[in-house]
Amino acid sequence: MTASAGRTGRAAIPGVDRLLGHARLRQTVQEFGRGATVEAIRAVLAGVRASAEEVPGAESIVAAVVKQVRRDRAARPRHVLNGTGVILHTNLGRAPLSDAAIAAVQSVASGYSDLEFDLETGERGSRHAHLEDLLVAVSGAEAGTAVNNNAAALLLTLRALCDGRQVLISRGQLVEIGGGVRVPDILNQSGADLVEVGTTNRTYVADYARAITPATAAILRVHSSNFRMVGFTAEATIADLAALCRKHDLLVIDDLGSGALVDTATFGLTREPMVQASVDAGASLVCFSGDKLVGGPQAGIIVGRRDLIGRIRQDPLARAVRLDKTSVAALAATLRHYIHDEWSTAVPVWRMISATRDSLRSRAEGWRARLLELCPGVSVIETDTAVGGGSLPGETLPTFALAIPGDDPEGLARRLRLADTPLVGRIERGALVIDPRTIDPRSDDVVVSLLLESLAR
Ligand SMILES: *Cc1c(COP(=O)(O)O)cnc(C)c1O
C-alpha cells in the first residue's frame, strides 16, 4: 500500500461510514451486501490500526476492502483454470466432470431424489441400484458397486473378504499410492495379514503358489500406477493368478488404480490396464478410481463376482465409505458416456487426451496473437502434456503451449494464481508456460483477459 502525504496519523484513518460512501464500495454493497462489506471494512481497518506502518490512503484502503470481500465470499474450493498441462492433476481436483454429469449433480443437489426410494412400489430402494447395471455394462462383470474412493474400495474389499486371513502380494507391489497412503497400511487397517512374496523386481506364479497356506484368502495385485519398473523384471498375469486361485479356491483382487475403460494405446500412449481385460482374465474383483481415467467424480469402483459384491455391501464398513447422492449422480452420468460410445467427446479427460496437435496449436496461436501487442516476446512452443494422477507414469502427449518470457516468470505466475479466476501455469526454461490442452476451449477468452491483466501490471 502507498501512504499519502499528510495522512500518517491514527486520526487520519477513515471511518466505516465514510468508506461506505465511496463509489467503489457502494458497488461492493450492491454486489455482496452491506453486512459483508462492513465486515470487510472492519477487518481491513483493524489491520491498519494494528500495523506500525504509515496509514495508507483511502484509495488503498478501499482496494483492500474490495479484495477482502471477494476473498470472504469466494467459493471454497475456488474454481481454477489449469494451464499446467497435467490432465489428472490431483492437487487441482483430478477429473473435471462432463456437462451431463454436472447437470445430474445439479439436479439431485437442488432438491430431493429417489436415491433410496423405489418410485414403482413407493417403498425403500437402494442407492446401489442406480449404478449396478451401468457398472455391469461397462465392465462386463457380474456385479458392481462404488464407494468413496479407491483406497476405501480396497480397504472395504479386504475387510469384508479377508479379515483375519492371509493376503499374498508381490514385493514389487507394496507401493505408496500417493499422499502417504501405502498398500501395506491399507492391508493392516483391513485386518488382513499381509504375506510378501517374490522379490522387488521379479515375482513368479510359483512364488505365490509356494506361499499358499490354509489361512490364505486372496492374492492381491496392485498396479504400479505412479512409477515404472524397467529392466530385469517379471510379474504374474491376472490370468495366471486366476488359474492358481481356482485350484486353491482363493480370490484374485486386482487394484488397477486408474483403470481405463477404453484403450489408451489408441492415443499413442502405452496401454493402461483395462478393467474389462482384468474381468475377462478371471479377476474375482477389480477396483479402480472414479476420478482418474474414468473421468468422473471421486469414487472407488468395485466390479466382479456377484456373491462377493453382495458380501462387500453387507459389511458395516460399507456404510462408512458410501457415496453421497451427488457422486452417485455424477458417476452414473459419466458411465453412460461409455455405454453410448460418446466418451471421446463428452468426457473432458478424453477430450483433452484426444485433442489434436492442430487444434492445440491453433488455440495457442490465437492466444499469442491477442497478447503480442502487450508482450512481443510471447511465443508458441512445442512441449508435453502429462496424463498424471496415478496413471501412465512418465507418459506424455505432444502439445503446443503459450510461453511468456520475462525477468520474473515466478512473479507473473503468482499474479495469475491470485487473479479473480486463478490461472495456474508452469515454469519451463525461464518462461511461464500455459498449455491449452488442460483448459476448456470455452475458457479461452477468460485466459486471454487474465493474461492481459497480469501482464499489464
Ligand atoms: C490412485 C490409486 C489408488 C487410490 O485411489 P483413490 O481413488 O485416490 O483413493 C489406489 N491404488 C492405486 C494403484 C492407485 O493408483
PDB file of N, CA and C and ligand atoms in Angstrom, residues 90 94 147-154 175-178 181 183 186 221-226 255-259 272 287-292 297-301 389-391, ligand 1:
ATOM      1  N   THR A  90      -3.987 -34.071  -9.306  1.00  0.00           N
ATOM      2  CA  THR A  90      -4.631 -34.397  -8.037  1.00  0.00           C
ATOM      3  C   THR A  90      -4.821 -33.149  -7.172  1.00  0.00           C
ATOM      4  N   ARG A  94      -8.302 -33.446  -9.746  1.00  0.00           N
ATOM      5  CA  ARG A  94      -8.379 -34.541 -10.727  1.00  0.00           C
ATOM      6  C   ARG A  94      -9.352 -34.264 -11.868  1.00  0.00           C
ATOM      7  N   VAL A 147     -17.842 -46.887  -3.911  1.00  0.00           N
ATOM      8  CA  VAL A 147     -17.719 -46.253  -2.591  1.00  0.00           C
ATOM      9  C   VAL A 147     -16.939 -44.949  -2.737  1.00  0.00           C
ATOM     10  N   ASN A 148     -16.564 -44.382  -1.600  1.00  0.00           N
ATOM     11  CA  ASN A 148     -15.997 -43.032  -1.555  1.00  0.00           C
ATOM     12  C   ASN A 148     -14.764 -42.789  -2.434  1.00  0.00           C
ATOM     13  N   ASN A 149     -13.827 -43.701  -2.439  1.00  0.00           N
ATOM     14  CA  ASN A 149     -12.658 -43.582  -3.320  1.00  0.00           C
ATOM     15  C   ASN A 149     -12.017 -44.964  -3.437  1.00  0.00           C
ATOM     16  N   ASN A 150     -10.957 -45.045  -4.237  1.00  0.00           N
ATOM     17  CA  ASN A 150     -10.391 -46.364  -4.481  1.00  0.00           C
ATOM     18  C   ASN A 150      -9.652 -46.918  -3.269  1.00  0.00           C
ATOM     19  N   ALA A 151      -9.050 -46.030  -2.463  1.00  0.00           N
ATOM     20  CA  ALA A 151      -8.399 -46.501  -1.235  1.00  0.00           C
ATOM     21  C   ALA A 151      -9.459 -47.161  -0.337  1.00  0.00           C
ATOM     22  N   ALA A 152     -10.628 -46.543  -0.253  1.00  0.00           N
ATOM     23  CA  ALA A 152     -11.723 -47.111   0.544  1.00  0.00           C
ATOM     24  C   ALA A 152     -12.229 -48.411  -0.083  1.00  0.00           C
ATOM     25  N   ALA A 153     -12.261 -48.470  -1.418  1.00  0.00           N
ATOM     26  CA  ALA A 153     -12.711 -49.689  -2.109  1.00  0.00           C
ATOM     27  C   ALA A 153     -11.801 -50.864  -1.742  1.00  0.00           C
ATOM     28  N   LEU A 154     -10.499 -50.597  -1.718  1.00  0.00           N
ATOM     29  CA  LEU A 154      -9.530 -51.639  -1.397  1.00  0.00           C
ATOM     30  C   LEU A 154      -9.663 -52.061   0.070  1.00  0.00           C
ATOM     31  N   VAL A 175       3.348 -50.690  -2.683  1.00  0.00           N
ATOM     32  CA  VAL A 175       3.658 -49.339  -3.134  1.00  0.00           C
ATOM     33  C   VAL A 175       2.963 -48.276  -2.287  1.00  0.00           C
ATOM     34  N   GLU A 176       3.474 -47.064  -2.428  1.00  0.00           N
ATOM     35  CA  GLU A 176       2.798 -45.896  -1.858  1.00  0.00           C
ATOM     36  C   GLU A 176       1.978 -45.300  -2.992  1.00  0.00           C
ATOM     37  N   ILE A 177       0.672 -45.139  -2.768  1.00  0.00           N
ATOM     38  CA  ILE A 177      -0.169 -44.714  -3.882  1.00  0.00           C
ATOM     39  C   ILE A 177      -0.395 -43.212  -3.919  1.00  0.00           C
ATOM     40  N   GLY A 178       0.246 -42.488  -3.058  1.00  0.00           N
ATOM     41  CA  GLY A 178       0.126 -41.025  -3.090  1.00  0.00           C
ATOM     42  C   GLY A 178      -0.411 -40.483  -1.793  1.00  0.00           C
ATOM     43  N   VAL A 181      -0.319 -42.601   1.423  1.00  0.00           N
ATOM     44  CA  VAL A 181      -1.121 -43.807   1.605  1.00  0.00           C
ATOM     45  C   VAL A 181      -0.364 -44.997   1.007  1.00  0.00           C
ATOM     46  N   VAL A 183       0.033 -49.268   0.445  1.00  0.00           N
ATOM     47  CA  VAL A 183      -0.712 -50.523   0.358  1.00  0.00           C
ATOM     48  C   VAL A 183      -0.571 -51.363   1.635  1.00  0.00           C
ATOM     49  N   ILE A 186      -2.938 -50.039   4.267  1.00  0.00           N
ATOM     50  CA  ILE A 186      -4.346 -50.344   3.991  1.00  0.00           C
ATOM     51  C   ILE A 186      -4.636 -51.794   4.378  1.00  0.00           C
ATOM     52  N   ARG A 221      -3.266 -58.042  -6.463  1.00  0.00           N
ATOM     53  CA  ARG A 221      -2.353 -57.451  -7.441  1.00  0.00           C
ATOM     54  C   ARG A 221      -2.590 -55.946  -7.404  1.00  0.00           C
ATOM     55  N   VAL A 222      -1.518 -55.168  -7.267  1.00  0.00           N
ATOM     56  CA  VAL A 222      -1.646 -53.707  -7.249  1.00  0.00           C
ATOM     57  C   VAL A 222      -0.887 -53.149  -8.434  1.00  0.00           C
ATOM     58  N   HIS A 223      -1.562 -52.402  -9.253  1.00  0.00           N
ATOM     59  CA  HIS A 223      -0.922 -51.836 -10.444  1.00  0.00           C
ATOM     60  C   HIS A 223       0.074 -50.744 -10.038  1.00  0.00           C
ATOM     61  N   SER A 224       1.235 -50.767 -10.646  1.00  0.00           N
ATOM     62  CA  SER A 224       2.249 -49.740 -10.358  1.00  0.00           C
ATOM     63  C   SER A 224       1.871 -48.491 -11.133  1.00  0.00           C
ATOM     64  N   SER A 225       0.918 -47.732 -10.566  1.00  0.00           N
ATOM     65  CA  SER A 225       0.325 -46.674 -11.367  1.00  0.00           C
ATOM     66  C   SER A 225       1.127 -45.391 -11.385  1.00  0.00           C
ATOM     67  N   ASN A 226       2.000 -45.190 -10.398  1.00  0.00           N
ATOM     68  CA  ASN A 226       2.706 -43.916 -10.387  1.00  0.00           C
ATOM     69  C   ASN A 226       4.223 -44.059 -10.527  1.00  0.00           C
ATOM     70  N   ASP A 255      -6.198 -54.402  -7.965  1.00  0.00           N
ATOM     71  CA  ASP A 255      -6.320 -52.952  -7.783  1.00  0.00           C
ATOM     72  C   ASP A 255      -5.656 -52.280  -8.983  1.00  0.00           C
ATOM     73  N   LEU A 256      -6.481 -51.787  -9.884  1.00  0.00           N
ATOM     74  CA  LEU A 256      -5.950 -51.194 -11.109  1.00  0.00           C
ATOM     75  C   LEU A 256      -5.549 -49.732 -10.938  1.00  0.00           C
ATOM     76  N   GLY A 257      -5.936 -49.129  -9.819  1.00  0.00           N
ATOM     77  CA  GLY A 257      -5.612 -47.709  -9.644  1.00  0.00           C
ATOM     78  C   GLY A 257      -6.509 -46.857 -10.522  1.00  0.00           C
ATOM     79  N   SER A 258      -5.967 -46.419 -11.642  1.00  0.00           N
ATOM     80  CA  SER A 258      -6.763 -45.595 -12.548  1.00  0.00           C
ATOM     81  C   SER A 258      -7.848 -46.415 -13.231  1.00  0.00           C
ATOM     82  N   GLY A 259      -7.423 -47.503 -13.857  1.00  0.00           N
ATOM     83  CA  GLY A 259      -8.388 -48.334 -14.559  1.00  0.00           C
ATOM     84  C   GLY A 259      -8.965 -47.617 -15.751  1.00  0.00           C
ATOM     85  N   GLU A 272      -2.700 -48.483 -20.591  1.00  0.00           N
ATOM     86  CA  GLU A 272      -3.071 -48.532 -19.174  1.00  0.00           C
ATOM     87  C   GLU A 272      -3.977 -49.758 -19.037  1.00  0.00           C
ATOM     88  N   CYS A 287     -10.789 -53.262  -8.630  1.00  0.00           N
ATOM     89  CA  CYS A 287     -11.174 -51.935  -8.118  1.00  0.00           C
ATOM     90  C   CYS A 287     -10.349 -50.841  -8.778  1.00  0.00           C
ATOM     91  N   PHE A 288     -10.976 -49.686  -8.933  1.00  0.00           N
ATOM     92  CA  PHE A 288     -10.328 -48.551  -9.613  1.00  0.00           C
ATOM     93  C   PHE A 288     -11.036 -47.249  -9.230  1.00  0.00           C
ATOM     94  N   SER A 289     -10.374 -46.132  -9.542  1.00  0.00           N
ATOM     95  CA  SER A 289     -10.885 -44.814  -9.137  1.00  0.00           C
ATOM     96  C   SER A 289     -11.929 -44.285 -10.101  1.00  0.00           C
ATOM     97  N   GLY A 290     -12.857 -43.480  -9.581  1.00  0.00           N
ATOM     98  CA  GLY A 290     -13.850 -42.829 -10.435  1.00  0.00           C
ATOM     99  C   GLY A 290     -13.304 -41.580 -11.096  1.00  0.00           C
ATOM    100  N   ASP A 291     -12.272 -40.963 -10.476  1.00  0.00           N
ATOM    101  CA  ASP A 291     -11.834 -39.652 -10.974  1.00  0.00           C
ATOM    102  C   ASP A 291     -10.442 -39.667 -11.585  1.00  0.00           C
ATOM    103  N   LYS A 292      -9.993 -40.826 -12.000  1.00  0.00           N
ATOM    104  CA  LYS A 292      -8.756 -40.869 -12.787  1.00  0.00           C
ATOM    105  C   LYS A 292      -9.184 -40.999 -14.249  1.00  0.00           C
ATOM    106  N   PRO A 297     -16.559 -38.441 -10.958  1.00  0.00           N
ATOM    107  CA  PRO A 297     -16.356 -37.886  -9.624  1.00  0.00           C
ATOM    108  C   PRO A 297     -15.429 -38.776  -8.796  1.00  0.00           C
ATOM    109  N   GLN A 298     -14.959 -38.260  -7.665  1.00  0.00           N
ATOM    110  CA  GLN A 298     -14.195 -39.095  -6.739  1.00  0.00           C
ATOM    111  C   GLN A 298     -15.053 -40.288  -6.354  1.00  0.00           C
ATOM    112  N   ALA A 299     -14.509 -41.475  -6.544  1.00  0.00           N
ATOM    113  CA  ALA A 299     -15.236 -42.696  -6.198  1.00  0.00           C
ATOM    114  C   ALA A 299     -14.266 -43.863  -6.286  1.00  0.00           C
ATOM    115  N   GLY A 300     -14.613 -44.936  -5.600  1.00  0.00           N
ATOM    116  CA  GLY A 300     -13.869 -46.172  -5.732  1.00  0.00           C
ATOM    117  C   GLY A 300     -14.829 -47.205  -6.271  1.00  0.00           C
ATOM    118  N   ILE A 301     -14.522 -47.726  -7.446  1.00  0.00           N
ATOM    119  CA  ILE A 301     -15.449 -48.641  -8.111  1.00  0.00           C
ATOM    120  C   ILE A 301     -14.952 -50.070  -7.906  1.00  0.00           C
ATOM    121  N   GLY A 389      -1.964 -38.059 -12.310  1.00  0.00           N
ATOM    122  CA  GLY A 389      -2.977 -38.621 -11.423  1.00  0.00           C
ATOM    123  C   GLY A 389      -2.898 -40.120 -11.232  1.00  0.00           C
ATOM    124  N   GLY A 390      -1.708 -40.663 -11.155  1.00  0.00           N
ATOM    125  CA  GLY A 390      -1.593 -42.097 -10.934  1.00  0.00           C
ATOM    126  C   GLY A 390      -2.049 -42.903 -12.128  1.00  0.00           C
ATOM    127  N   SER A 391      -1.673 -42.457 -13.300  1.00  0.00           N
ATOM    128  CA  SER A 391      -1.908 -43.273 -14.488  1.00  0.00           C
ATOM    129  C   SER A 391      -0.789 -42.982 -15.466  1.00  0.00           C
TER     130      SER A 391
HETATM  131  C1  LIG B   1      -4.801 -43.873  -7.155  1.00  0.00           C
HETATM  132  C2  LIG B   1      -4.674 -45.253  -6.649  1.00  0.00           C
HETATM  133  C3  LIG B   1      -5.362 -45.664  -5.506  1.00  0.00           C
HETATM  134  C4  LIG B   1      -6.181 -44.714  -4.690  1.00  0.00           C
HETATM  135  O1  LIG B   1      -7.278 -44.255  -5.364  1.00  0.00           O
HETATM  136  P1  LIG B   1      -8.132 -43.036  -4.769  1.00  0.00           P
HETATM  137  O2  LIG B   1      -9.346 -43.037  -5.609  1.00  0.00           O
HETATM  138  O3  LIG B   1      -7.270 -41.831  -4.912  1.00  0.00           O
HETATM  139  O4  LIG B   1      -8.406 -43.355  -3.345  1.00  0.00           O
HETATM  140  C5  LIG B   1      -5.245 -46.975  -5.109  1.00  0.00           C
HETATM  141  N1  LIG B   1      -4.475 -47.841  -5.790  1.00  0.00           N
HETATM  142  C6  LIG B   1      -3.782 -47.472  -6.889  1.00  0.00           C
HETATM  143  C7  LIG B   1      -2.958 -48.497  -7.594  1.00  0.00           C
HETATM  144  C8  LIG B   1      -3.870 -46.172  -7.360  1.00  0.00           C
HETATM  145  O5  LIG B   1      -3.209 -45.809  -8.457  1.00  0.00           O
END
